[in-house]
DNA sequence: CATTATCTGGAACGAGGAGTCAACAAAGCC
DNA sequence: GGCTTTGTTGACTCCTCGTTCCAGATAATG
């Protein structure tokens, strides 16, 4: 997973993967079938380690704006720690692989959709409690927040400066109304 | 440029570039020195064709919010027309190449910075005319809009649906205050 | 402990990668 | 129109790619 994050799919050779895992070539193929299989497994692991925790935050039940701020700032944190050395596997896959590999496309869509749905539910509930003003549709707001997360990833790859990224996240929250 | 947009840097072979340009291998090397040289030239061309027109819009002198809306919706337009077949060269470079190639990093930063500066100036001027309320710093707002543009590109790669993208762009405008 | 079944990892394969080069064609110059 | 210069070409080299395979190590079983 780390190898793919650092070099992308095409840029990572099987030799790189052997070195990164410490596992022999044949074993890798026995376990995953192909380079693509290993890539898909890496995406699953990425989802577990990075997307599911965000969804967990959203299910914690605090005021919506705080939950969403936590998700955005948590992402800023991860980006600022990594520097630009390791990209987001999902955004990387979206840019590099999605038009060539339907299976990768399905994984990317599944991961982003699950996060989008969690955001959607938080927003709907907050609206019903009057925590957030009525305005844009919850679905559009959820998608907007997904776009913001992706935007932060790209911005962070270009310039992983914590202060800038934090400021951008705060501005993004203003759009919730 | 189109070849790199469709397949990324590592995914595009020199043979692909020969086919895409109709120019022989040797000539390509004589003109650009290396695959990387051709990539940098493609980035320059991408900047001319896609970033400079956006800057041109921002210098047109209309009300700030209208100019910024035009930039966002214009980007949505490009994405919706392309589908996800051709990615943004800048975002692709940011994800795939920026940590491995300082020259590419410089090109990416130069392109995004010039757009960010144009946004910044529009915002500062609008503030001075009272078109936009005081609030977040103009620099943060400009960076936020850059992040939004990147977010739209990634969102569009995953799901190039014009209606969703347009809605996201409209939500993003709300953050201007 | 012997035997079987499973797993490991480096050598080997064909394919295709980036980059080079000498022969050839086109264009510019007197 | 020769002569030089510049540009083009595609076959060629060497290398690395993803994948396969098999001899040997390891683990499991009775």
mmCIF file of C-alpha atoms (C1' of nucleotides) in Angstrom:
data_model
loop_
_atom_site.group_PDB
_atom_site.id
_atom_site.type_symbol
_atom_site.label_atom_id
_atom_site.label_comp_id
_atom_site.label_asym_id
_atom_site.label_seq_id
_atom_site.Cartn_x
_atom_site.Cartn_y
_atom_site.Cartn_z
ATOM 1 C CA UNK A 1 0.000 0.000 0.000
ATOM 2 C CA UNK A 2 2.753 2.432 0.928
ATOM 3 C CA UNK A 3 4.634 1.609 -2.269
ATOM 4 C CA UNK A 4 1.587 2.296 -4.411
ATOM 5 C CA UNK A 5 0.915 5.513 -2.516
ATOM 6 C CA UNK A 6 4.472 6.701 -3.083
ATOM 7 C CA UNK A 7 4.799 5.847 -6.770
ATOM 8 C CA UNK A 8 1.354 5.209 -8.207
ATOM 9 C CA UNK A 9 0.250 2.053 -9.975
ATOM 10 C CA UNK A 10 2.309 2.173 -13.144
ATOM 11 C CA UNK A 11 5.276 3.664 -11.347
ATOM 12 C CA UNK A 12 5.485 0.810 -8.864
ATOM 13 C CA UNK A 13 7.217 -2.324 -10.147
ATOM 14 C CA UNK A 14 6.620 -5.768 -8.754
ATOM 15 C CA UNK A 15 10.222 -5.610 -7.610
ATOM 16 C CA UNK A 16 9.318 -2.542 -5.535
ATOM 17 C CA UNK A 17 6.459 -4.523 -4.015
ATOM 18 C CA UNK A 18 8.750 -7.438 -3.205
ATOM 19 C CA UNK A 19 11.119 -5.041 -1.478
ATOM 20 C CA UNK A 20 8.307 -3.221 0.353
ATOM 21 C CA UNK A 21 6.637 -6.372 1.648
ATOM 22 C CA UNK A 22 9.699 -8.540 2.198
ATOM 23 C CA UNK A 23 7.759 -11.322 0.493
ATOM 24 C CA UNK A 24 9.026 -13.201 -2.538
ATOM 25 C CA UNK A 25 7.719 -12.773 -6.034
ATOM 26 C CA UNK A 26 6.062 -16.165 -6.286
ATOM 27 C CA UNK A 27 4.318 -15.795 -2.939
ATOM 28 C CA UNK A 28 2.933 -12.443 -3.948
ATOM 29 C CA UNK A 29 1.462 -13.955 -7.098
ATOM 30 C CA UNK A 30 0.138 -16.977 -5.185
ATOM 31 C CA UNK A 31 -1.648 -14.678 -2.757
ATOM 32 C CA UNK A 32 -2.928 -11.926 -5.050
ATOM 33 C CA UNK A 33 -2.852 -13.345 -8.576
ATOM 34 C CA UNK A 34 -1.481 -10.271 -10.258
ATOM 35 C CA UNK A 35 -0.169 -6.802 -9.699
ATOM 36 C CA UNK A 36 -3.679 -5.503 -10.133
ATOM 37 C CA UNK A 37 -4.961 -7.930 -7.494
ATOM 38 C CA UNK A 38 -2.415 -6.620 -5.063
ATOM 39 C CA UNK A 39 -3.402 -3.079 -5.940
ATOM 40 C CA UNK A 40 -7.044 -3.835 -5.213
ATOM 41 C CA UNK A 41 -6.049 -5.402 -1.890
ATOM 42 C CA UNK A 42 -4.033 -2.283 -1.108
ATOM 43 C CA UNK A 43 -7.107 -0.175 -1.852
ATOM 44 C CA UNK A 44 -9.176 -2.285 0.535
ATOM 45 C CA UNK A 45 -6.563 -1.803 3.230
ATOM 46 C CA UNK A 46 -6.432 1.909 2.528
ATOM 47 C CA UNK A 47 -10.160 2.078 2.951
ATOM 48 C CA UNK A 48 -9.971 0.305 6.289
ATOM 49 C CA UNK A 49 -7.172 2.440 7.612
ATOM 50 C CA UNK A 50 -8.245 5.827 6.285
ATOM 51 C CA UNK A 51 -11.869 5.947 5.175
ATOM 52 C CA UNK A 52 -13.553 3.864 7.853
ATOM 53 C CA UNK A 53 -12.084 5.900 10.742
ATOM 54 C CA UNK A 54 -13.560 9.038 9.189
ATOM 55 C CA UNK A 55 -16.938 7.338 8.980
ATOM 56 C CA UNK A 56 -16.474 6.320 12.602
ATOM 57 C CA UNK A 57 -15.983 9.939 13.591
ATOM 58 C CA UNK A 58 -19.203 10.896 11.825
ATOM 59 C CA UNK A 59 -21.161 8.281 13.744
ATOM 60 C CA UNK A 60 -19.993 9.617 17.118
ATOM 61 C CA UNK A 61 -23.095 11.725 17.545
ATOM 62 C CA UNK A 62 -21.652 15.127 18.411
ATOM 63 C CA UNK A 63 -22.966 18.343 16.805
ATOM 64 C CA UNK A 64 -22.714 18.006 13.024
ATOM 65 C CA UNK A 65 -20.470 20.965 12.414
ATOM 66 C CA UNK A 66 -17.978 19.671 14.982
ATOM 67 C CA UNK A 67 -17.974 16.189 13.469
ATOM 68 C CA UNK A 68 -17.399 17.532 9.996
ATOM 69 C CA UNK A 69 -14.671 19.877 11.226
ATOM 70 C CA UNK A 70 -13.010 16.899 12.874
ATOM 71 C CA UNK A 71 -13.099 14.949 9.628
ATOM 72 C CA UNK A 72 -11.600 17.812 7.641
ATOM 73 C CA UNK A 73 -8.936 18.669 10.206
ATOM 74 C CA UNK A 74 -8.118 15.004 10.704
ATOM 75 C CA UNK A 75 -7.450 14.740 6.999
ATOM 76 C CA UNK A 76 -5.300 17.872 7.147
ATOM 77 C CA UNK A 77 -3.362 16.229 9.947
ATOM 78 C CA UNK A 78 -2.634 13.106 7.918
ATOM 79 C CA UNK A 79 -1.564 15.165 4.905
ATOM 80 C CA UNK A 80 0.668 17.464 6.942
ATOM 81 C CA UNK A 81 2.394 14.515 8.593
ATOM 82 C CA UNK A 82 3.042 12.696 5.334
ATOM 83 C CA UNK A 83 4.313 15.681 3.451
ATOM 84 C CA UNK A 84 3.826 15.048 -0.246
ATOM 85 C CA UNK A 85 5.730 11.793 -0.246
ATOM 86 C CA UNK A 86 2.701 9.537 0.020
ATOM 87 C CA UNK A 87 -0.407 10.455 -1.884
ATOM 88 C CA UNK A 88 -3.995 9.408 -1.272
ATOM 89 C CA UNK A 89 -4.507 6.035 -2.920
ATOM 90 C CA UNK A 90 -8.108 6.873 -3.796
ATOM 91 C CA UNK A 91 -7.339 10.177 -5.492
ATOM 92 C CA UNK A 92 -4.331 8.599 -7.208
ATOM 93 C CA UNK A 93 -6.478 5.746 -8.465
ATOM 94 C CA UNK A 94 -9.125 8.201 -9.645
ATOM 95 C CA UNK A 95 -6.576 10.122 -11.702
ATOM 96 C CA UNK A 96 -4.500 7.256 -13.014
ATOM 97 C CA UNK A 97 -6.539 4.073 -13.187
ATOM 98 C CA UNK A 98 -10.247 4.804 -13.168
ATOM 99 C CA UNK A 99 -10.646 5.093 -16.927
ATOM 100 C CA UNK A 100 -8.670 1.918 -17.619
ATOM 101 C CA UNK A 101 -9.807 -0.480 -14.936
ATOM 102 C CA UNK A 102 -13.492 -0.961 -14.112
ATOM 103 C CA UNK A 103 -12.690 -2.951 -10.989
ATOM 104 C CA UNK A 104 -10.568 -0.128 -9.626
ATOM 105 C CA UNK A 105 -13.333 2.276 -10.567
ATOM 106 C CA UNK A 106 -15.821 0.244 -8.542
ATOM 107 C CA UNK A 107 -13.537 0.267 -5.500
ATOM 108 C CA UNK A 108 -12.997 4.008 -5.729
ATOM 109 C CA UNK A 109 -16.718 4.654 -6.076
ATOM 110 C CA UNK A 110 -17.571 2.332 -3.194
ATOM 111 C CA UNK A 111 -15.121 4.046 -0.871
ATOM 112 C CA UNK A 112 -16.151 7.593 -1.715
ATOM 113 C CA UNK A 113 -19.838 6.719 -1.701
ATOM 114 C CA UNK A 114 -19.707 5.211 1.782
ATOM 115 C CA UNK A 115 -18.083 8.353 3.120
ATOM 116 C CA UNK A 116 -20.506 10.554 1.203
ATOM 117 C CA UNK A 117 -23.445 8.649 2.662
ATOM 118 C CA UNK A 118 -22.122 9.032 6.193
ATOM 119 C CA UNK A 119 -21.798 12.784 5.624
ATOM 120 C CA UNK A 120 -25.272 12.880 4.141
ATOM 121 C CA UNK A 121 -26.803 11.253 7.193
ATOM 122 C CA UNK A 122 -25.026 13.564 9.582
ATOM 123 C CA UNK A 123 -26.304 16.566 7.644
ATOM 124 C CA UNK A 124 -29.882 15.300 7.436
ATOM 125 C CA UNK A 125 -29.967 14.633 11.143
ATOM 126 C CA UNK A 126 -28.446 17.996 11.972
ATOM 127 C CA UNK A 127 -31.067 19.695 9.825
ATOM 128 C CA UNK A 128 -33.872 17.908 11.629
ATOM 129 C CA UNK A 129 -32.452 19.110 14.949
ATOM 130 C CA UNK A 130 -32.032 22.628 13.652
ATOM 131 C CA UNK A 131 -28.249 22.513 14.082
ATOM 132 C CA UNK A 132 -27.725 23.438 10.464
ATOM 133 C CA UNK A 133 -29.862 25.949 8.559
ATOM 134 C CA UNK A 134 -31.929 24.707 5.638
ATOM 135 C CA UNK A 135 -30.468 25.649 2.281
ATOM 136 C CA UNK A 136 -28.601 23.469 -0.159
ATOM 137 C CA UNK A 137 -29.701 19.872 -0.378
ATOM 138 C CA UNK A 138 -27.942 17.492 2.034
ATOM 139 C CA UNK A 139 -26.815 15.348 -0.893
ATOM 140 C CA UNK A 140 -25.153 18.306 -2.576
ATOM 141 C CA UNK A 141 -23.501 19.337 0.685
ATOM 142 C CA UNK A 142 -22.196 15.815 1.246
ATOM 143 C CA UNK A 143 -20.762 15.707 -2.271
ATOM 144 C CA UNK A 144 -19.275 19.138 -1.764
ATOM 145 C CA UNK A 145 -17.493 17.927 1.359
ATOM 146 C CA UNK A 146 -16.128 14.927 -0.539
ATOM 147 C CA UNK A 147 -14.831 17.321 -3.178
ATOM 148 C CA UNK A 148 -13.250 19.396 -0.415
ATOM 149 C CA UNK A 149 -11.484 16.340 0.989
ATOM 150 C CA UNK A 150 -10.148 15.524 -2.475
ATOM 151 C CA UNK A 151 -9.139 19.131 -2.959
ATOM 152 C CA UNK A 152 -7.215 19.078 0.306
ATOM 153 C CA UNK A 153 -5.370 15.945 -0.809
ATOM 154 C CA UNK A 154 -4.297 17.592 -4.066
ATOM 155 C CA UNK A 155 -3.438 20.875 -2.387
ATOM 156 C CA UNK A 156 -1.421 18.962 0.183
ATOM 157 C CA UNK A 157 0.483 17.101 -2.488
ATOM 158 C CA UNK A 158 1.450 20.417 -4.063
ATOM 159 C CA UNK A 159 2.189 22.219 -0.814
ATOM 160 C CA UNK A 160 1.827 20.267 2.433
ATOM 161 C CA UNK A 161 1.680 23.287 4.696
ATOM 162 C CA UNK A 162 -0.480 22.655 7.734
ATOM 163 C CA UNK A 163 -1.504 26.261 8.267
ATOM 164 C CA UNK A 164 -2.738 26.735 4.690
ATOM 165 C CA UNK A 165 -4.586 23.449 4.691
ATOM 166 C CA UNK A 166 -6.228 24.219 8.027
ATOM 167 C CA UNK A 167 -7.344 27.599 6.777
ATOM 168 C CA UNK A 168 -8.819 26.033 3.646
ATOM 169 C CA UNK A 169 -10.707 23.511 5.751
ATOM 170 C CA UNK A 170 -12.134 26.307 7.907
ATOM 171 C CA UNK A 171 -13.256 28.254 4.860
ATOM 172 C CA UNK A 172 -14.874 25.133 3.466
ATOM 173 C CA UNK A 173 -16.953 24.786 6.631
ATOM 174 C CA UNK A 174 -18.476 28.210 6.001
ATOM 175 C CA UNK A 175 -20.383 26.787 3.050
ATOM 176 C CA UNK A 176 -22.497 24.652 5.377
ATOM 177 C CA UNK A 177 -24.491 27.778 6.119
ATOM 178 C CA UNK B 1 -0.579 16.212 -24.055
ATOM 179 C CA UNK B 2 -3.724 14.201 -24.701
ATOM 180 C CA UNK B 3 -1.783 10.956 -24.367
ATOM 181 C CA UNK B 4 -0.380 11.980 -20.991
ATOM 182 C CA UNK B 5 -3.811 13.123 -19.837
ATOM 183 C CA UNK B 6 -5.358 9.803 -20.811
ATOM 184 C CA UNK B 7 -2.730 7.482 -19.339
ATOM 185 C CA UNK B 8 -0.541 9.450 -16.939
ATOM 186 C CA UNK B 9 3.223 9.798 -17.132
ATOM 187 C CA UNK B 10 4.338 6.273 -16.344
ATOM 188 C CA UNK B 11 1.405 4.756 -18.188
ATOM 189 C CA UNK B 12 2.271 6.479 -21.451
ATOM 190 C CA UNK B 13 5.030 4.831 -23.483
ATOM 191 C CA UNK B 14 7.201 6.664 -25.957
ATOM 192 C CA UNK B 15 5.540 4.483 -28.572
ATOM 193 C CA UNK B 16 2.183 5.959 -27.520
ATOM 194 C CA UNK B 17 3.670 9.421 -27.966
ATOM 195 C CA UNK B 18 4.990 8.550 -31.427
ATOM 196 C CA UNK B 19 1.526 7.342 -32.376
ATOM 197 C CA UNK B 20 -0.221 10.367 -30.838
ATOM 198 C CA UNK B 21 2.033 12.939 -32.472
ATOM 199 C CA UNK B 22 2.718 11.184 -35.762
ATOM 200 C CA UNK B 23 6.356 12.131 -35.285
ATOM 201 C CA UNK B 24 9.186 9.613 -35.305
ATOM 202 C CA UNK B 25 10.998 8.480 -32.205
ATOM 203 C CA UNK B 26 14.299 10.147 -33.005
ATOM 204 C CA UNK B 27 12.653 13.458 -33.852
ATOM 205 C CA UNK B 28 10.839 13.431 -30.548
ATOM 206 C CA UNK B 29 14.137 12.941 -28.739
ATOM 207 C CA UNK B 30 15.837 15.578 -30.870
ATOM 208 C CA UNK B 31 13.145 18.100 -30.041
ATOM 209 C CA UNK B 32 12.490 17.342 -26.368
ATOM 210 C CA UNK B 33 15.530 15.441 -25.155
ATOM 211 C CA UNK B 34 13.644 12.875 -23.147
ATOM 212 C CA UNK B 35 10.231 11.623 -22.209
ATOM 213 C CA UNK B 36 10.311 13.958 -19.246
ATOM 214 C CA UNK B 37 11.127 16.912 -21.498
ATOM 215 C CA UNK B 38 8.105 16.135 -23.604
ATOM 216 C CA UNK B 39 6.015 15.845 -20.458
ATOM 217 C CA UNK B 40 7.145 19.275 -19.298
ATOM 218 C CA UNK B 41 6.322 20.698 -22.727
ATOM 219 C CA UNK B 42 2.890 19.094 -22.486
ATOM 220 C CA UNK B 43 2.413 20.755 -19.096
ATOM 221 C CA UNK B 44 3.297 24.134 -20.578
ATOM 222 C CA UNK B 45 0.764 23.585 -23.315
ATOM 223 C CA UNK B 46 -1.835 22.489 -20.808
ATOM 224 C CA UNK B 47 -1.255 25.658 -18.871
ATOM 225 C CA UNK B 48 -1.736 27.787 -21.976
ATOM 226 C CA UNK B 49 -4.882 26.015 -23.051
ATOM 227 C CA UNK B 50 -6.562 25.546 -19.676
ATOM 228 C CA UNK B 51 -5.115 27.723 -16.934
ATOM 229 C CA UNK B 52 -4.522 30.980 -18.795
ATOM 230 C CA UNK B 53 -8.110 31.215 -20.093
ATOM 231 C CA UNK B 54 -9.358 30.970 -16.513
ATOM 232 C CA UNK B 55 -7.013 33.775 -15.507
ATOM 233 C CA UNK B 56 -8.333 35.722 -18.480
ATOM 234 C CA UNK B 57 -11.875 35.362 -17.189
ATOM 235 C CA UNK B 58 -10.825 36.698 -13.792
ATOM 236 C CA UNK B 59 -9.291 39.795 -15.379
ATOM 237 C CA UNK B 60 -12.519 40.674 -17.198
ATOM 238 C CA UNK B 61 -13.636 43.045 -14.458
ATOM 239 C CA UNK B 62 -17.167 41.897 -13.772
ATOM 240 C CA UNK B 63 -18.491 41.470 -10.197
ATOM 241 C CA UNK B 64 -16.212 39.085 -8.325
ATOM 242 C CA UNK B 65 -18.781 36.477 -7.476
ATOM 243 C CA UNK B 66 -19.848 36.258 -11.127
ATOM 244 C CA UNK B 67 -16.248 35.887 -12.295
ATOM 245 C CA UNK B 68 -15.543 33.149 -9.794
ATOM 246 C CA UNK B 69 -18.777 31.367 -10.646
ATOM 247 C CA UNK B 70 -17.779 31.512 -14.295
ATOM 248 C CA UNK B 71 -14.413 29.944 -13.496
ATOM 249 C CA UNK B 72 -15.964 27.135 -11.479
ATOM 250 C CA UNK B 73 -18.749 26.427 -13.943
ATOM 251 C CA UNK B 74 -16.341 26.637 -16.864
ATOM 252 C CA UNK B 75 -14.257 23.949 -15.230
ATOM 253 C CA UNK B 76 -17.380 21.862 -14.646
ATOM 254 C CA UNK B 77 -18.117 22.249 -18.341
ATOM 255 C CA UNK B 78 -14.717 20.947 -19.405
ATOM 256 C CA UNK B 79 -14.959 17.990 -17.038
ATOM 257 C CA UNK B 80 -18.495 17.086 -18.095
ATOM 258 C CA UNK B 81 -17.510 17.178 -21.773
ATOM 259 C CA UNK B 82 -14.431 15.005 -21.318
ATOM 260 C CA UNK B 83 -16.064 12.409 -19.156
ATOM 261 C CA UNK B 84 -13.391 10.716 -17.095
ATOM 262 C CA UNK B 85 -11.322 9.728 -20.085
ATOM 263 C CA UNK B 86 -8.888 12.620 -19.910
ATOM 264 C CA UNK B 87 -7.734 13.802 -16.525
ATOM 265 C CA UNK B 88 -6.329 17.177 -15.516
ATOM 266 C CA UNK B 89 -2.611 17.119 -16.248
ATOM 267 C CA UNK B 90 -1.873 19.306 -13.230
ATOM 268 C CA UNK B 91 -3.748 17.183 -10.731
ATOM 269 C CA UNK B 92 -2.333 14.045 -12.321
ATOM 270 C CA UNK B 93 1.183 15.438 -12.082
ATOM 271 C CA UNK B 94 0.568 16.443 -8.465
ATOM 272 C CA UNK B 95 -0.464 12.925 -7.546
ATOM 273 C CA UNK B 96 1.981 10.944 -9.630
ATOM 274 C CA UNK B 97 5.127 12.946 -10.251
ATOM 275 C CA UNK B 98 5.491 15.774 -7.783
ATOM 276 C CA UNK B 99 7.448 13.825 -5.182
ATOM 277 C CA UNK B 100 9.837 12.353 -7.735
ATOM 278 C CA UNK B 101 10.540 15.201 -10.093
ATOM 279 C CA UNK B 102 11.421 18.680 -8.798
ATOM 280 C CA UNK B 103 11.065 20.212 -12.262
ATOM 281 C CA UNK B 104 7.535 18.905 -12.577
ATOM 282 C CA UNK B 105 6.860 20.150 -9.055
ATOM 283 C CA UNK B 106 7.998 23.630 -10.071
ATOM 284 C CA UNK B 107 5.710 23.625 -13.109
ATOM 285 C CA UNK B 108 2.734 22.476 -11.072
ATOM 286 C CA UNK B 109 3.380 25.116 -8.411
ATOM 287 C CA UNK B 110 3.845 27.852 -10.996
ATOM 288 C CA UNK B 111 0.570 27.024 -12.712
ATOM 289 C CA UNK B 112 -1.499 26.787 -9.548
ATOM 290 C CA UNK B 113 0.126 29.846 -8.018
ATOM 291 C CA UNK B 114 -0.638 32.036 -11.008
ATOM 292 C CA UNK B 115 -4.294 31.055 -10.836
ATOM 293 C CA UNK B 116 -4.340 31.499 -7.076
ATOM 294 C CA UNK B 117 -2.886 34.982 -7.420
ATOM 295 C CA UNK B 118 -5.487 35.963 -9.979
ATOM 296 C CA UNK B 119 -8.218 34.785 -7.617
ATOM 297 C CA UNK B 120 -6.572 36.630 -4.764
ATOM 298 C CA UNK B 121 -6.573 39.914 -6.651
ATOM 299 C CA UNK B 122 -10.188 39.565 -7.668
ATOM 300 C CA UNK B 123 -11.148 38.940 -4.053
ATOM 301 C CA UNK B 124 -9.102 41.848 -2.695
ATOM 302 C CA UNK B 125 -10.609 44.222 -5.197
ATOM 303 C CA UNK B 126 -14.124 42.981 -4.523
ATOM 304 C CA UNK B 127 -13.582 43.516 -0.814
ATOM 305 C CA UNK B 128 -12.462 47.074 -1.376
ATOM 306 C CA UNK B 129 -15.614 47.740 -3.386
ATOM 307 C CA UNK B 130 -17.785 46.094 -0.768
ATOM 308 C CA UNK B 131 -18.908 43.386 -3.192
ATOM 309 C CA UNK B 132 -17.770 40.681 -0.809
ATOM 310 C CA UNK B 133 -18.145 40.830 2.966
ATOM 311 C CA UNK B 134 -14.998 40.939 5.096
ATOM 312 C CA UNK B 135 -14.257 37.656 6.809
ATOM 313 C CA UNK B 136 -11.691 35.066 5.880
ATOM 314 C CA UNK B 137 -8.442 36.372 4.481
ATOM 315 C CA UNK B 138 -8.352 36.772 0.682
ATOM 316 C CA UNK B 139 -5.316 34.492 0.503
ATOM 317 C CA UNK B 140 -7.163 31.697 2.307
ATOM 318 C CA UNK B 141 -10.213 32.181 0.110
ATOM 319 C CA UNK B 142 -8.092 32.016 -3.037
ATOM 320 C CA UNK B 143 -6.421 28.834 -1.848
ATOM 321 C CA UNK B 144 -9.805 27.437 -0.940
ATOM 322 C CA UNK B 145 -11.047 28.054 -4.464
ATOM 323 C CA UNK B 146 -7.980 26.326 -5.895
ATOM 324 C CA UNK B 147 -8.755 23.362 -3.652
ATOM 325 C CA UNK B 148 -12.330 23.434 -4.915
ATOM 326 C CA UNK B 149 -11.145 23.340 -8.533
ATOM 327 C CA UNK B 150 -8.928 20.365 -7.747
ATOM 328 C CA UNK B 151 -11.779 18.715 -5.874
ATOM 329 C CA UNK B 152 -14.049 19.130 -8.885
ATOM 330 C CA UNK B 153 -11.436 17.500 -11.116
ATOM 331 C CA UNK B 154 -11.199 14.460 -8.833
ATOM 332 C CA UNK B 155 -14.954 14.269 -8.342
ATOM 333 C CA UNK B 156 -15.384 14.497 -12.106
ATOM 334 C CA UNK B 157 -12.915 11.694 -12.697
ATOM 335 C CA UNK B 158 -14.919 9.487 -10.351
ATOM 336 C CA UNK B 159 -18.339 10.538 -11.600
ATOM 337 C CA UNK B 160 -18.515 13.066 -14.450
ATOM 338 C CA UNK B 161 -22.098 14.047 -13.902
ATOM 339 C CA UNK B 162 -22.741 17.644 -14.838
ATOM 340 C CA UNK B 163 -25.624 18.211 -12.443
ATOM 341 C CA UNK B 164 -23.690 16.997 -9.395
ATOM 342 C CA UNK B 165 -20.618 18.975 -10.321
ATOM 343 C CA UNK B 166 -22.631 22.123 -10.890
ATOM 344 C CA UNK B 167 -24.337 21.738 -7.532
ATOM 345 C CA UNK B 168 -20.975 21.291 -5.815
ATOM 346 C CA UNK B 169 -19.659 24.423 -7.500
ATOM 347 C CA UNK B 170 -22.689 26.403 -6.312
ATOM 348 C CA UNK B 171 -22.246 25.177 -2.748
ATOM 349 C CA UNK B 172 -18.596 26.114 -2.885
ATOM 350 C CA UNK B 173 -19.520 29.683 -3.771
ATOM 351 C CA UNK B 174 -21.496 29.985 -0.538
ATOM 352 C CA UNK B 175 -18.231 29.947 1.408
ATOM 353 C CA UNK B 176 -17.286 33.337 -0.039
ATOM 354 C CA UNK B 177 -19.634 34.880 2.497
ATOM 355 C "C1'" DC C 1 10.443 -39.570 12.429
ATOM 356 C "C1'" DA C 2 8.942 -40.348 7.769
ATOM 357 C "C1'" DT C 3 5.823 -38.778 4.464
ATOM 358 C "C1'" DT C 4 2.931 -35.769 2.406
ATOM 359 C "C1'" DA C 5 1.176 -31.301 1.344
ATOM 360 C "C1'" DT C 6 2.018 -26.522 1.209
ATOM 361 C "C1'" DC C 7 4.587 -22.555 0.692
ATOM 362 C "C1'" DT C 8 8.684 -19.888 -0.632
ATOM 363 C "C1'" DG C 9 11.650 -17.117 -3.512
ATOM 364 C "C1'" DG C 10 15.116 -16.677 -7.057
ATOM 365 C "C1'" DA C 11 16.053 -17.926 -11.904
ATOM 366 C "C1'" DA C 12 14.156 -17.599 -16.394
ATOM 367 C "C1'" DC C 13 10.813 -15.947 -20.169
ATOM 368 C "C1'" DG C 14 8.749 -13.208 -23.602
ATOM 369 C "C1'" DA C 15 7.201 -8.648 -24.173
ATOM 370 C "C1'" DG C 16 7.731 -4.109 -24.258
ATOM 371 C "C1'" DG C 17 10.168 -0.136 -21.960
ATOM 372 C "C1'" DA C 18 13.373 4.237 -22.854
ATOM 373 C "C1'" DG C 19 16.946 5.928 -25.339
ATOM 374 C "C1'" DT C 20 20.675 5.797 -29.423
ATOM 375 C "C1'" DC C 21 22.493 5.986 -33.963
ATOM 376 C "C1'" DA C 22 23.869 5.807 -38.737
ATOM 377 C "C1'" DA C 23 21.708 6.284 -43.028
ATOM 378 C "C1'" DC C 24 18.660 9.145 -45.589
ATOM 379 C "C1'" DA C 25 15.744 13.235 -47.069
ATOM 380 C "C1'" DA C 26 14.755 18.251 -47.070
ATOM 381 C "C1'" DA C 27 15.897 22.766 -46.927
ATOM 382 C "C1'" DG C 28 18.970 26.756 -46.969
ATOM 383 C "C1'" DC C 29 22.901 29.093 -49.021
ATOM 384 C "C1'" DC C 30 26.342 30.737 -52.286
ATOM 385 C "C1'" DG D 1 23.046 23.133 -59.138
ATOM 386 C "C1'" DG D 2 26.306 21.389 -55.807
ATOM 387 C "C1'" DC D 3 27.306 21.669 -50.798
ATOM 388 C "C1'" DT D 4 26.354 22.135 -46.159
ATOM 389 C "C1'" DT D 5 23.275 21.886 -42.551
ATOM 390 C "C1'" DT D 6 19.329 20.520 -40.323
ATOM 391 C "C1'" DG D 7 15.690 17.231 -39.511
ATOM 392 C "C1'" DT D 8 13.676 12.647 -39.862
ATOM 393 C "C1'" DT D 9 13.510 7.927 -39.563
ATOM 394 C "C1'" DG D 10 13.013 3.167 -37.725
ATOM 395 C "C1'" DA D 11 15.861 -0.570 -36.685
ATOM 396 C "C1'" DC D 12 18.763 -1.566 -32.820
ATOM 397 C "C1'" DT D 13 20.555 -1.975 -27.907
ATOM 398 C "C1'" DC D 14 20.124 -2.849 -23.364
ATOM 399 C "C1'" DC D 15 17.199 -2.972 -19.626
ATOM 400 C "C1'" DT D 16 13.222 -3.693 -16.792
ATOM 401 C "C1'" DC D 17 8.583 -5.004 -16.901
ATOM 402 C "C1'" DG D 18 4.856 -8.537 -15.248
ATOM 403 C "C1'" DT D 19 4.395 -13.245 -14.991
ATOM 404 C "C1'" DT D 20 5.599 -18.286 -14.615
ATOM 405 C "C1'" DC D 21 7.877 -22.167 -12.776
ATOM 406 C "C1'" DC D 22 10.310 -25.356 -10.130
ATOM 407 C "C1'" DA D 23 13.723 -26.929 -6.762
ATOM 408 C "C1'" DG D 24 14.135 -26.563 -2.119
ATOM 409 C "C1'" DA D 25 12.436 -25.162 2.515
ATOM 410 C "C1'" DT D 26 8.834 -25.472 5.726
ATOM 411 C "C1'" DA D 27 4.908 -27.159 8.155
ATOM 412 C "C1'" DA D 28 1.385 -30.570 9.039
ATOM 413 C "C1'" DT D 29 -0.004 -35.243 9.789
ATOM 414 C "C1'" DG D 30 -0.035 -40.210 11.687
#
